[in-house]
Amino acid sequence: LLKDVFGINYQETVSLTPGPWGKTIYDPNNVPRERAFVRIEKRRLKKLMAPAVFFGANYTKVKTMAGCAVLASTVNLKERETLFPGEVLNRAMPESPAITCHRFGKGKAVYVSAEAGRGFLQWPHPEARRLLENILGLGQPAITVRAPKQVEITAFRHKGGALAVHLVNLPWASNRPPVTATAIPVIDEIVPVSGIQVQIKQAGRCRVSLPLSREKPSVTRTGSTLIVTLPSLKYHQVVWIELV
């Protein structure tokens, strides 16, 4: 039903053979028999991350329509080959498009064939997160935060036009152990983060404040982009932008 949006035709879903989900993927002897590698094809993405990403999750096979670009392909490798064999990976025939980008209306629609949520939950590989981060960047988001990956960000537009950007210092967001969610250890201590930059595409005059800590942020502009630098983030901070 969404083929016009994504520019693809669904073919089938591939269910992976259950593997040793609680073990690390870096040991080739503990990798499931079926291994879906997402090989990066787009040159721009290749410069930002590793050439391949492994998802321990089901994935779909699709066919692209006219005007749909393939950013990455799904390739399957034999069981006993090394985890990231450069030459073997490069010459492997693509099984199906893994990530596609299609212009629709005034925006872009990106399709990811793998169950990215399950893939990161079962196999918390850093490249899986980096891949999703770079894909989101293709859409030129209105808010960009330069901070360690342990900082989680949400934003809300309030009545009257005020914007609230919430930042939470959550170490386990980056330090993910390869275990089930119920086994995540309790955090004993949180180290404050300094120098976080929040970049917001905000035209017009506005007032910026940090209502939770009452500290004074550093505010500069580059064209229509507002750059807010926080003194520090211990637990939770809110950047409040109010039009004047």
PDB file of C-alpha atoms in Angstrom:
ATOM      1  CA  LEU A   1       0.000   0.000   0.000  1.00  0.00           C
ATOM      2  CA  LEU A   2       2.989   2.333   0.463  1.00  0.00           C
ATOM      3  CA  LYS A   3       4.832   1.445  -2.744  1.00  0.00           C
ATOM      4  CA  ASP A   4       4.206   4.904  -4.209  1.00  0.00           C
ATOM      5  CA  VAL A   5       5.797   6.484  -1.129  1.00  0.00           C
ATOM      6  CA  PHE A   6       8.842   4.217  -0.865  1.00  0.00           C
ATOM      7  CA  GLY A   7       9.227   3.459  -4.576  1.00  0.00           C
ATOM      8  CA  ILE A   8       9.518  -0.302  -3.993  1.00  0.00           C
ATOM      9  CA  ASN A   9       7.474  -3.479  -4.437  1.00  0.00           C
ATOM     10  CA  TYR A  10       7.425  -5.963  -1.528  1.00  0.00           C
ATOM     11  CA  GLN A  11       8.445  -9.516  -2.441  1.00  0.00           C
ATOM     12  CA  GLU A  12       8.816 -11.595   0.735  1.00  0.00           C
ATOM     13  CA  THR A  13      10.071 -11.670   4.317  1.00  0.00           C
ATOM     14  CA  VAL A  14      13.148 -13.741   5.225  1.00  0.00           C
ATOM     15  CA  SER A  15      13.177 -15.225   8.742  1.00  0.00           C
ATOM     16  CA  LEU A  16      16.668 -15.850  10.087  1.00  0.00           C
ATOM     17  CA  THR A  17      17.579 -19.097  11.819  1.00  0.00           C
ATOM     18  CA  PRO A  18      17.590 -18.393  15.592  1.00  0.00           C
ATOM     19  CA  GLY A  19      21.128 -17.870  16.801  1.00  0.00           C
ATOM     20  CA  PRO A  20      23.005 -17.477  20.103  1.00  0.00           C
ATOM     21  CA  TRP A  21      21.385 -14.093  20.763  1.00  0.00           C
ATOM     22  CA  GLY A  22      23.136 -13.597  24.097  1.00  0.00           C
ATOM     23  CA  LYS A  23      26.653 -13.925  22.649  1.00  0.00           C
ATOM     24  CA  THR A  24      28.855 -11.439  20.859  1.00  0.00           C
ATOM     25  CA  ILE A  25      28.953 -11.404  17.065  1.00  0.00           C
ATOM     26  CA  TYR A  26      32.710 -10.861  17.055  1.00  0.00           C
ATOM     27  CA  ASP A  27      33.315 -14.587  17.599  1.00  0.00           C
ATOM     28  CA  PRO A  28      32.853 -16.240  14.167  1.00  0.00           C
ATOM     29  CA  ASN A  29      32.008 -19.545  15.866  1.00  0.00           C
ATOM     30  CA  ASN A  30      28.960 -17.971  17.500  1.00  0.00           C
ATOM     31  CA  VAL A  31      27.427 -16.360  14.431  1.00  0.00           C
ATOM     32  CA  PRO A  32      24.062 -17.774  13.238  1.00  0.00           C
ATOM     33  CA  ARG A  33      24.051 -19.914  10.096  1.00  0.00           C
ATOM     34  CA  GLU A  34      22.132 -17.274   8.145  1.00  0.00           C
ATOM     35  CA  ARG A  35      23.846 -13.884   8.289  1.00  0.00           C
ATOM     36  CA  ALA A  36      22.258 -10.910   6.607  1.00  0.00           C
ATOM     37  CA  PHE A  37      24.911  -8.309   5.917  1.00  0.00           C
ATOM     38  CA  VAL A  38      23.851  -4.832   4.866  1.00  0.00           C
ATOM     39  CA  ARG A  39      26.526  -3.664   2.415  1.00  0.00           C
ATOM     40  CA  ILE A  40      26.723   0.092   1.947  1.00  0.00           C
ATOM     41  CA  GLU A  41      26.523   1.083  -1.725  1.00  0.00           C
ATOM     42  CA  LYS A  42      26.119   4.871  -1.539  1.00  0.00           C
ATOM     43  CA  ARG A  43      29.506   6.593  -1.691  1.00  0.00           C
ATOM     44  CA  ARG A  44      28.470   9.314   0.766  1.00  0.00           C
ATOM     45  CA  LEU A  45      27.478   6.747   3.403  1.00  0.00           C
ATOM     46  CA  LYS A  46      30.669   4.757   2.843  1.00  0.00           C
ATOM     47  CA  LYS A  47      32.689   7.760   4.015  1.00  0.00           C
ATOM     48  CA  LEU A  48      30.736   7.979   7.268  1.00  0.00           C
ATOM     49  CA  MET A  49      30.860   4.386   8.501  1.00  0.00           C
ATOM     50  CA  ALA A  50      32.024   0.818   7.998  1.00  0.00           C
ATOM     51  CA  PRO A  51      31.320  -0.809   4.607  1.00  0.00           C
ATOM     52  CA  ALA A  52      28.889  -3.343   6.124  1.00  0.00           C
ATOM     53  CA  VAL A  53      26.495  -3.753   9.037  1.00  0.00           C
ATOM     54  CA  PHE A  54      25.171  -7.005  10.491  1.00  0.00           C
ATOM     55  CA  PHE A  55      21.547  -7.200  11.654  1.00  0.00           C
ATOM     56  CA  GLY A  56      20.514 -10.191  13.804  1.00  0.00           C
ATOM     57  CA  ALA A  57      16.929  -9.819  12.595  1.00  0.00           C
ATOM     58  CA  ASN A  58      14.455 -10.744   9.888  1.00  0.00           C
ATOM     59  CA  TYR A  59      14.492  -8.724   6.682  1.00  0.00           C
ATOM     60  CA  THR A  60      12.427  -8.226   3.537  1.00  0.00           C
ATOM     61  CA  LYS A  61      13.151  -8.653  -0.147  1.00  0.00           C
ATOM     62  CA  VAL A  62      11.955  -5.834  -2.411  1.00  0.00           C
ATOM     63  CA  LYS A  63      12.242  -4.620  -5.991  1.00  0.00           C
ATOM     64  CA  THR A  64      12.844  -0.952  -6.724  1.00  0.00           C
ATOM     65  CA  MET A  65      10.662   1.174  -8.971  1.00  0.00           C
ATOM     66  CA  ALA A  66      11.750   4.021 -11.256  1.00  0.00           C
ATOM     67  CA  GLY A  67      13.394   6.893  -9.399  1.00  0.00           C
ATOM     68  CA  CYS A  68      14.258   4.849  -6.292  1.00  0.00           C
ATOM     69  CA  ALA A  69      17.940   4.900  -5.255  1.00  0.00           C
ATOM     70  CA  VAL A  70      19.609   1.945  -3.512  1.00  0.00           C
ATOM     71  CA  LEU A  71      21.729   3.105  -0.561  1.00  0.00           C
ATOM     72  CA  ALA A  72      22.655  -0.410   0.638  1.00  0.00           C
ATOM     73  CA  SER A  73      22.133  -4.034  -0.381  1.00  0.00           C
ATOM     74  CA  THR A  74      21.568  -7.263   1.523  1.00  0.00           C
ATOM     75  CA  VAL A  75      24.207  -9.907   0.840  1.00  0.00           C
ATOM     76  CA  ASN A  76      24.523 -13.368   2.383  1.00  0.00           C
ATOM     77  CA  LEU A  77      27.897 -14.924   3.124  1.00  0.00           C
ATOM     78  CA  LYS A  78      28.809 -18.525   3.868  1.00  0.00           C
ATOM     79  CA  GLU A  79      28.892 -19.624   7.480  1.00  0.00           C
ATOM     80  CA  ARG A  80      32.620 -20.136   8.019  1.00  0.00           C
ATOM     81  CA  GLU A  81      33.944 -17.068   6.257  1.00  0.00           C
ATOM     82  CA  THR A  82      35.421 -14.325   8.394  1.00  0.00           C
ATOM     83  CA  LEU A  83      33.053 -11.722   9.779  1.00  0.00           C
ATOM     84  CA  PHE A  84      34.025  -8.802   7.523  1.00  0.00           C
ATOM     85  CA  PRO A  85      35.911 -10.291   4.528  1.00  0.00           C
ATOM     86  CA  GLY A  86      36.538  -7.227   2.396  1.00  0.00           C
ATOM     87  CA  GLU A  87      37.106  -8.858  -1.006  1.00  0.00           C
ATOM     88  CA  VAL A  88      34.415 -11.508  -0.512  1.00  0.00           C
ATOM     89  CA  LEU A  89      31.939  -8.890   0.646  1.00  0.00           C
ATOM     90  CA  ASN A  90      32.660  -6.552  -2.284  1.00  0.00           C
ATOM     91  CA  ARG A  91      32.195  -9.189  -4.971  1.00  0.00           C
ATOM     92  CA  ALA A  92      29.146 -10.864  -3.405  1.00  0.00           C
ATOM     93  CA  MET A  93      25.995 -10.582  -5.510  1.00  0.00           C
ATOM     94  CA  PRO A  94      23.299  -8.468  -3.841  1.00  0.00           C
ATOM     95  CA  GLU A  95      20.285 -10.495  -2.771  1.00  0.00           C
ATOM     96  CA  SER A  96      17.946  -7.535  -2.457  1.00  0.00           C
ATOM     97  CA  PRO A  97      17.994  -3.759  -1.789  1.00  0.00           C
ATOM     98  CA  ALA A  98      18.458  -3.256   1.959  1.00  0.00           C
ATOM     99  CA  ILE A  99      18.011   0.519   2.220  1.00  0.00           C
ATOM    100  CA  THR A 100      16.373   2.683  -0.414  1.00  0.00           C
ATOM    101  CA  CYS A 101      15.644   6.394  -0.792  1.00  0.00           C
ATOM    102  CA  HIS A 102      12.783   7.766  -2.872  1.00  0.00           C
ATOM    103  CA  ARG A 103      11.577  11.323  -3.368  1.00  0.00           C
ATOM    104  CA  PHE A 104       7.888  11.701  -2.577  1.00  0.00           C
ATOM    105  CA  GLY A 105       6.099  15.026  -2.541  1.00  0.00           C
ATOM    106  CA  LYS A 106       8.358  17.610  -0.908  1.00  0.00           C
ATOM    107  CA  GLY A 107      10.415  15.078   1.047  1.00  0.00           C
ATOM    108  CA  LYS A 108      12.309  11.790   0.936  1.00  0.00           C
ATOM    109  CA  ALA A 109      11.115   8.358   2.041  1.00  0.00           C
ATOM    110  CA  VAL A 110      13.818   5.954   3.268  1.00  0.00           C
ATOM    111  CA  TYR A 111      13.017   2.233   3.539  1.00  0.00           C
ATOM    112  CA  VAL A 112      15.056  -0.122   5.747  1.00  0.00           C
ATOM    113  CA  SER A 113      14.452  -3.794   4.988  1.00  0.00           C
ATOM    114  CA  ALA A 114      15.831  -5.200   8.236  1.00  0.00           C
ATOM    115  CA  GLU A 115      13.985  -5.130  11.548  1.00  0.00           C
ATOM    116  CA  ALA A 116      16.308  -2.426  12.851  1.00  0.00           C
ATOM    117  CA  GLY A 117      14.739  -2.338  16.318  1.00  0.00           C
ATOM    118  CA  ARG A 118      15.116  -6.049  16.926  1.00  0.00           C
ATOM    119  CA  GLY A 119      18.529  -6.059  15.298  1.00  0.00           C
ATOM    120  CA  PHE A 120      19.850  -3.490  17.741  1.00  0.00           C
ATOM    121  CA  LEU A 121      18.126  -5.126  20.728  1.00  0.00           C
ATOM    122  CA  GLN A 122      19.525  -8.577  19.966  1.00  0.00           C
ATOM    123  CA  TRP A 123      22.906  -7.545  18.552  1.00  0.00           C
ATOM    124  CA  PRO A 124      23.801  -4.042  19.835  1.00  0.00           C
ATOM    125  CA  HIS A 125      26.400  -3.391  17.165  1.00  0.00           C
ATOM    126  CA  PRO A 126      27.681   0.233  17.098  1.00  0.00           C
ATOM    127  CA  GLU A 127      27.517   0.344  13.297  1.00  0.00           C
ATOM    128  CA  ALA A 128      23.775  -0.425  13.364  1.00  0.00           C
ATOM    129  CA  ARG A 129      23.161   2.747  15.352  1.00  0.00           C
ATOM    130  CA  ARG A 130      25.589   4.762  13.242  1.00  0.00           C
ATOM    131  CA  LEU A 131      23.801   3.608  10.099  1.00  0.00           C
ATOM    132  CA  LEU A 132      20.390   4.763  11.355  1.00  0.00           C
ATOM    133  CA  GLU A 133      21.900   8.048  12.521  1.00  0.00           C
ATOM    134  CA  ASN A 134      23.363   8.757   9.080  1.00  0.00           C
ATOM    135  CA  ILE A 135      20.115   7.803   7.343  1.00  0.00           C
ATOM    136  CA  LEU A 136      18.180  10.278   9.490  1.00  0.00           C
ATOM    137  CA  GLY A 137      20.753  12.918   8.576  1.00  0.00           C
ATOM    138  CA  LEU A 138      19.757  12.574   4.914  1.00  0.00           C
ATOM    139  CA  GLY A 139      16.481  14.285   5.775  1.00  0.00           C
ATOM    140  CA  GLN A 140      18.209  17.456   7.011  1.00  0.00           C
ATOM    141  CA  PRO A 141      16.477  17.501  10.424  1.00  0.00           C
ATOM    142  CA  ALA A 142      15.415  20.803  11.984  1.00  0.00           C
ATOM    143  CA  ILE A 143      17.216  19.935  15.251  1.00  0.00           C
ATOM    144  CA  THR A 144      20.723  18.477  15.460  1.00  0.00           C
ATOM    145  CA  VAL A 145      22.515  17.715  18.733  1.00  0.00           C
ATOM    146  CA  ARG A 146      26.290  17.248  18.920  1.00  0.00           C
ATOM    147  CA  ALA A 147      26.815  15.115  22.013  1.00  0.00           C
ATOM    148  CA  PRO A 148      28.020  11.661  23.091  1.00  0.00           C
ATOM    149  CA  LYS A 149      25.599   8.873  22.183  1.00  0.00           C
ATOM    150  CA  GLN A 150      24.681   8.420  25.845  1.00  0.00           C
ATOM    151  CA  VAL A 151      22.605  11.616  25.593  1.00  0.00           C
ATOM    152  CA  GLU A 152      19.001  10.981  24.570  1.00  0.00           C
ATOM    153  CA  ILE A 153      17.042  13.819  22.961  1.00  0.00           C
ATOM    154  CA  THR A 154      13.349  14.565  22.500  1.00  0.00           C
ATOM    155  CA  ALA A 155      11.720  17.818  21.374  1.00  0.00           C
ATOM    156  CA  PHE A 156       8.233  19.261  21.860  1.00  0.00           C
ATOM    157  CA  ARG A 157       6.524  22.255  20.308  1.00  0.00           C
ATOM    158  CA  HIS A 158       4.312  23.906  22.944  1.00  0.00           C
ATOM    159  CA  LYS A 159       1.296  26.144  22.528  1.00  0.00           C
ATOM    160  CA  GLY A 160       2.317  29.618  21.497  1.00  0.00           C
ATOM    161  CA  GLY A 161       5.234  28.303  19.429  1.00  0.00           C
ATOM    162  CA  ALA A 162       7.792  27.697  22.209  1.00  0.00           C
ATOM    163  CA  LEU A 163      10.176  24.801  21.587  1.00  0.00           C
ATOM    164  CA  ALA A 164      11.482  22.563  24.382  1.00  0.00           C
ATOM    165  CA  VAL A 165      14.459  20.294  23.680  1.00  0.00           C
ATOM    166  CA  HIS A 166      14.962  17.687  26.432  1.00  0.00           C
ATOM    167  CA  LEU A 167      18.380  16.102  26.962  1.00  0.00           C
ATOM    168  CA  VAL A 168      18.821  13.118  29.294  1.00  0.00           C
ATOM    169  CA  ASN A 169      22.193  11.708  30.387  1.00  0.00           C
ATOM    170  CA  LEU A 170      21.566   7.972  30.096  1.00  0.00           C
ATOM    171  CA  PRO A 171      24.801   5.938  30.016  1.00  0.00           C
ATOM    172  CA  TRP A 172      23.191   2.621  29.102  1.00  0.00           C
ATOM    173  CA  ALA A 173      21.887   4.199  25.859  1.00  0.00           C
ATOM    174  CA  SER A 174      25.449   3.892  24.520  1.00  0.00           C
ATOM    175  CA  ASN A 175      26.965   1.204  26.757  1.00  0.00           C
ATOM    176  CA  ARG A 176      24.603  -1.571  25.658  1.00  0.00           C
ATOM    177  CA  PRO A 177      25.530  -5.040  26.961  1.00  0.00           C
ATOM    178  CA  PRO A 178      24.734  -7.960  24.610  1.00  0.00           C
ATOM    179  CA  VAL A 179      22.026  -9.326  26.928  1.00  0.00           C
ATOM    180  CA  THR A 180      18.253  -9.091  27.146  1.00  0.00           C
ATOM    181  CA  ALA A 181      16.666  -5.845  28.321  1.00  0.00           C
ATOM    182  CA  THR A 182      15.786  -7.362  31.725  1.00  0.00           C
ATOM    183  CA  ALA A 183      19.486  -7.951  32.420  1.00  0.00           C
ATOM    184  CA  ILE A 184      20.712  -4.377  31.886  1.00  0.00           C
ATOM    185  CA  PRO A 185      22.777  -3.438  34.967  1.00  0.00           C
ATOM    186  CA  VAL A 186      21.839  -0.636  37.333  1.00  0.00           C
ATOM    187  CA  ILE A 187      23.768   2.625  36.852  1.00  0.00           C
ATOM    188  CA  ASP A 188      25.832   3.435  39.933  1.00  0.00           C
ATOM    189  CA  GLU A 189      27.161   6.845  38.899  1.00  0.00           C
ATOM    190  CA  ILE A 190      26.529   9.350  36.104  1.00  0.00           C
ATOM    191  CA  VAL A 191      29.393  11.456  34.768  1.00  0.00           C
ATOM    192  CA  PRO A 192      28.314  14.988  33.675  1.00  0.00           C
ATOM    193  CA  VAL A 193      28.728  15.901  30.002  1.00  0.00           C
ATOM    194  CA  SER A 194      29.923  19.368  28.976  1.00  0.00           C
ATOM    195  CA  GLY A 195      30.076  21.265  25.693  1.00  0.00           C
ATOM    196  CA  ILE A 196      26.878  19.841  24.178  1.00  0.00           C
ATOM    197  CA  GLN A 197      25.716  21.805  21.130  1.00  0.00           C
ATOM    198  CA  VAL A 198      22.061  22.005  20.090  1.00  0.00           C
ATOM    199  CA  GLN A 199      21.637  23.345  16.543  1.00  0.00           C
ATOM    200  CA  ILE A 200      18.132  24.510  15.610  1.00  0.00           C
ATOM    201  CA  LYS A 201      16.890  25.878  12.320  1.00  0.00           C
ATOM    202  CA  GLN A 202      15.106  28.869  13.857  1.00  0.00           C
ATOM    203  CA  ALA A 203      14.431  32.051  11.939  1.00  0.00           C
ATOM    204  CA  GLY A 204      13.514  35.270  13.735  1.00  0.00           C
ATOM    205  CA  ARG A 205      14.328  36.596  17.189  1.00  0.00           C
ATOM    206  CA  CYS A 206      13.989  34.296  20.172  1.00  0.00           C
ATOM    207  CA  ARG A 207      14.890  33.933  23.846  1.00  0.00           C
ATOM    208  CA  VAL A 208      16.877  30.884  24.990  1.00  0.00           C
ATOM    209  CA  SER A 209      16.990  29.640  28.580  1.00  0.00           C
ATOM    210  CA  LEU A 210      17.765  26.541  30.662  1.00  0.00           C
ATOM    211  CA  PRO A 211      14.856  26.501  33.159  1.00  0.00           C
ATOM    212  CA  LEU A 212      15.906  23.366  35.047  1.00  0.00           C
ATOM    213  CA  SER A 213      19.460  24.399  35.968  1.00  0.00           C
ATOM    214  CA  ARG A 214      19.021  28.187  35.565  1.00  0.00           C
ATOM    215  CA  GLU A 215      22.479  28.293  33.964  1.00  0.00           C
ATOM    216  CA  LYS A 216      23.246  30.678  31.109  1.00  0.00           C
ATOM    217  CA  PRO A 217      23.837  28.990  27.750  1.00  0.00           C
ATOM    218  CA  SER A 218      26.080  30.289  24.987  1.00  0.00           C
ATOM    219  CA  VAL A 219      23.923  31.305  22.006  1.00  0.00           C
ATOM    220  CA  THR A 220      25.262  32.105  18.526  1.00  0.00           C
ATOM    221  CA  ARG A 221      23.872  32.114  15.005  1.00  0.00           C
ATOM    222  CA  THR A 222      25.105  30.838  11.654  1.00  0.00           C
ATOM    223  CA  GLY A 223      22.659  32.086   9.065  1.00  0.00           C
ATOM    224  CA  SER A 224      19.222  30.816  10.084  1.00  0.00           C
ATOM    225  CA  THR A 225      20.674  28.172  12.419  1.00  0.00           C
ATOM    226  CA  LEU A 226      20.615  28.839  16.156  1.00  0.00           C
ATOM    227  CA  ILE A 227      23.533  27.215  18.026  1.00  0.00           C
ATOM    228  CA  VAL A 228      23.054  26.685  21.775  1.00  0.00           C
ATOM    229  CA  THR A 229      26.025  25.398  23.805  1.00  0.00           C
ATOM    230  CA  LEU A 230      25.218  23.960  27.243  1.00  0.00           C
ATOM    231  CA  PRO A 231      27.578  24.492  30.196  1.00  0.00           C
ATOM    232  CA  SER A 232      26.918  20.936  31.445  1.00  0.00           C
ATOM    233  CA  LEU A 233      24.442  18.074  31.553  1.00  0.00           C
ATOM    234  CA  LYS A 234      24.259  15.975  34.702  1.00  0.00           C
ATOM    235  CA  TYR A 235      20.897  14.184  34.637  1.00  0.00           C
ATOM    236  CA  HIS A 236      18.278  16.152  32.694  1.00  0.00           C
ATOM    237  CA  GLN A 237      18.387  19.488  30.927  1.00  0.00           C
ATOM    238  CA  VAL A 238      15.798  21.451  28.939  1.00  0.00           C
ATOM    239  CA  VAL A 239      16.646  23.998  26.264  1.00  0.00           C
ATOM    240  CA  TRP A 240      13.670  26.391  26.085  1.00  0.00           C
ATOM    241  CA  ILE A 241      13.380  28.508  22.919  1.00  0.00           C
ATOM    242  CA  GLU A 242      10.681  31.158  22.992  1.00  0.00           C
ATOM    243  CA  LEU A 243       9.847  33.552  20.150  1.00  0.00           C
ATOM    244  CA  VAL A 244       9.971  37.262  21.013  1.00  0.00           C
TER     245      VAL A 244
END
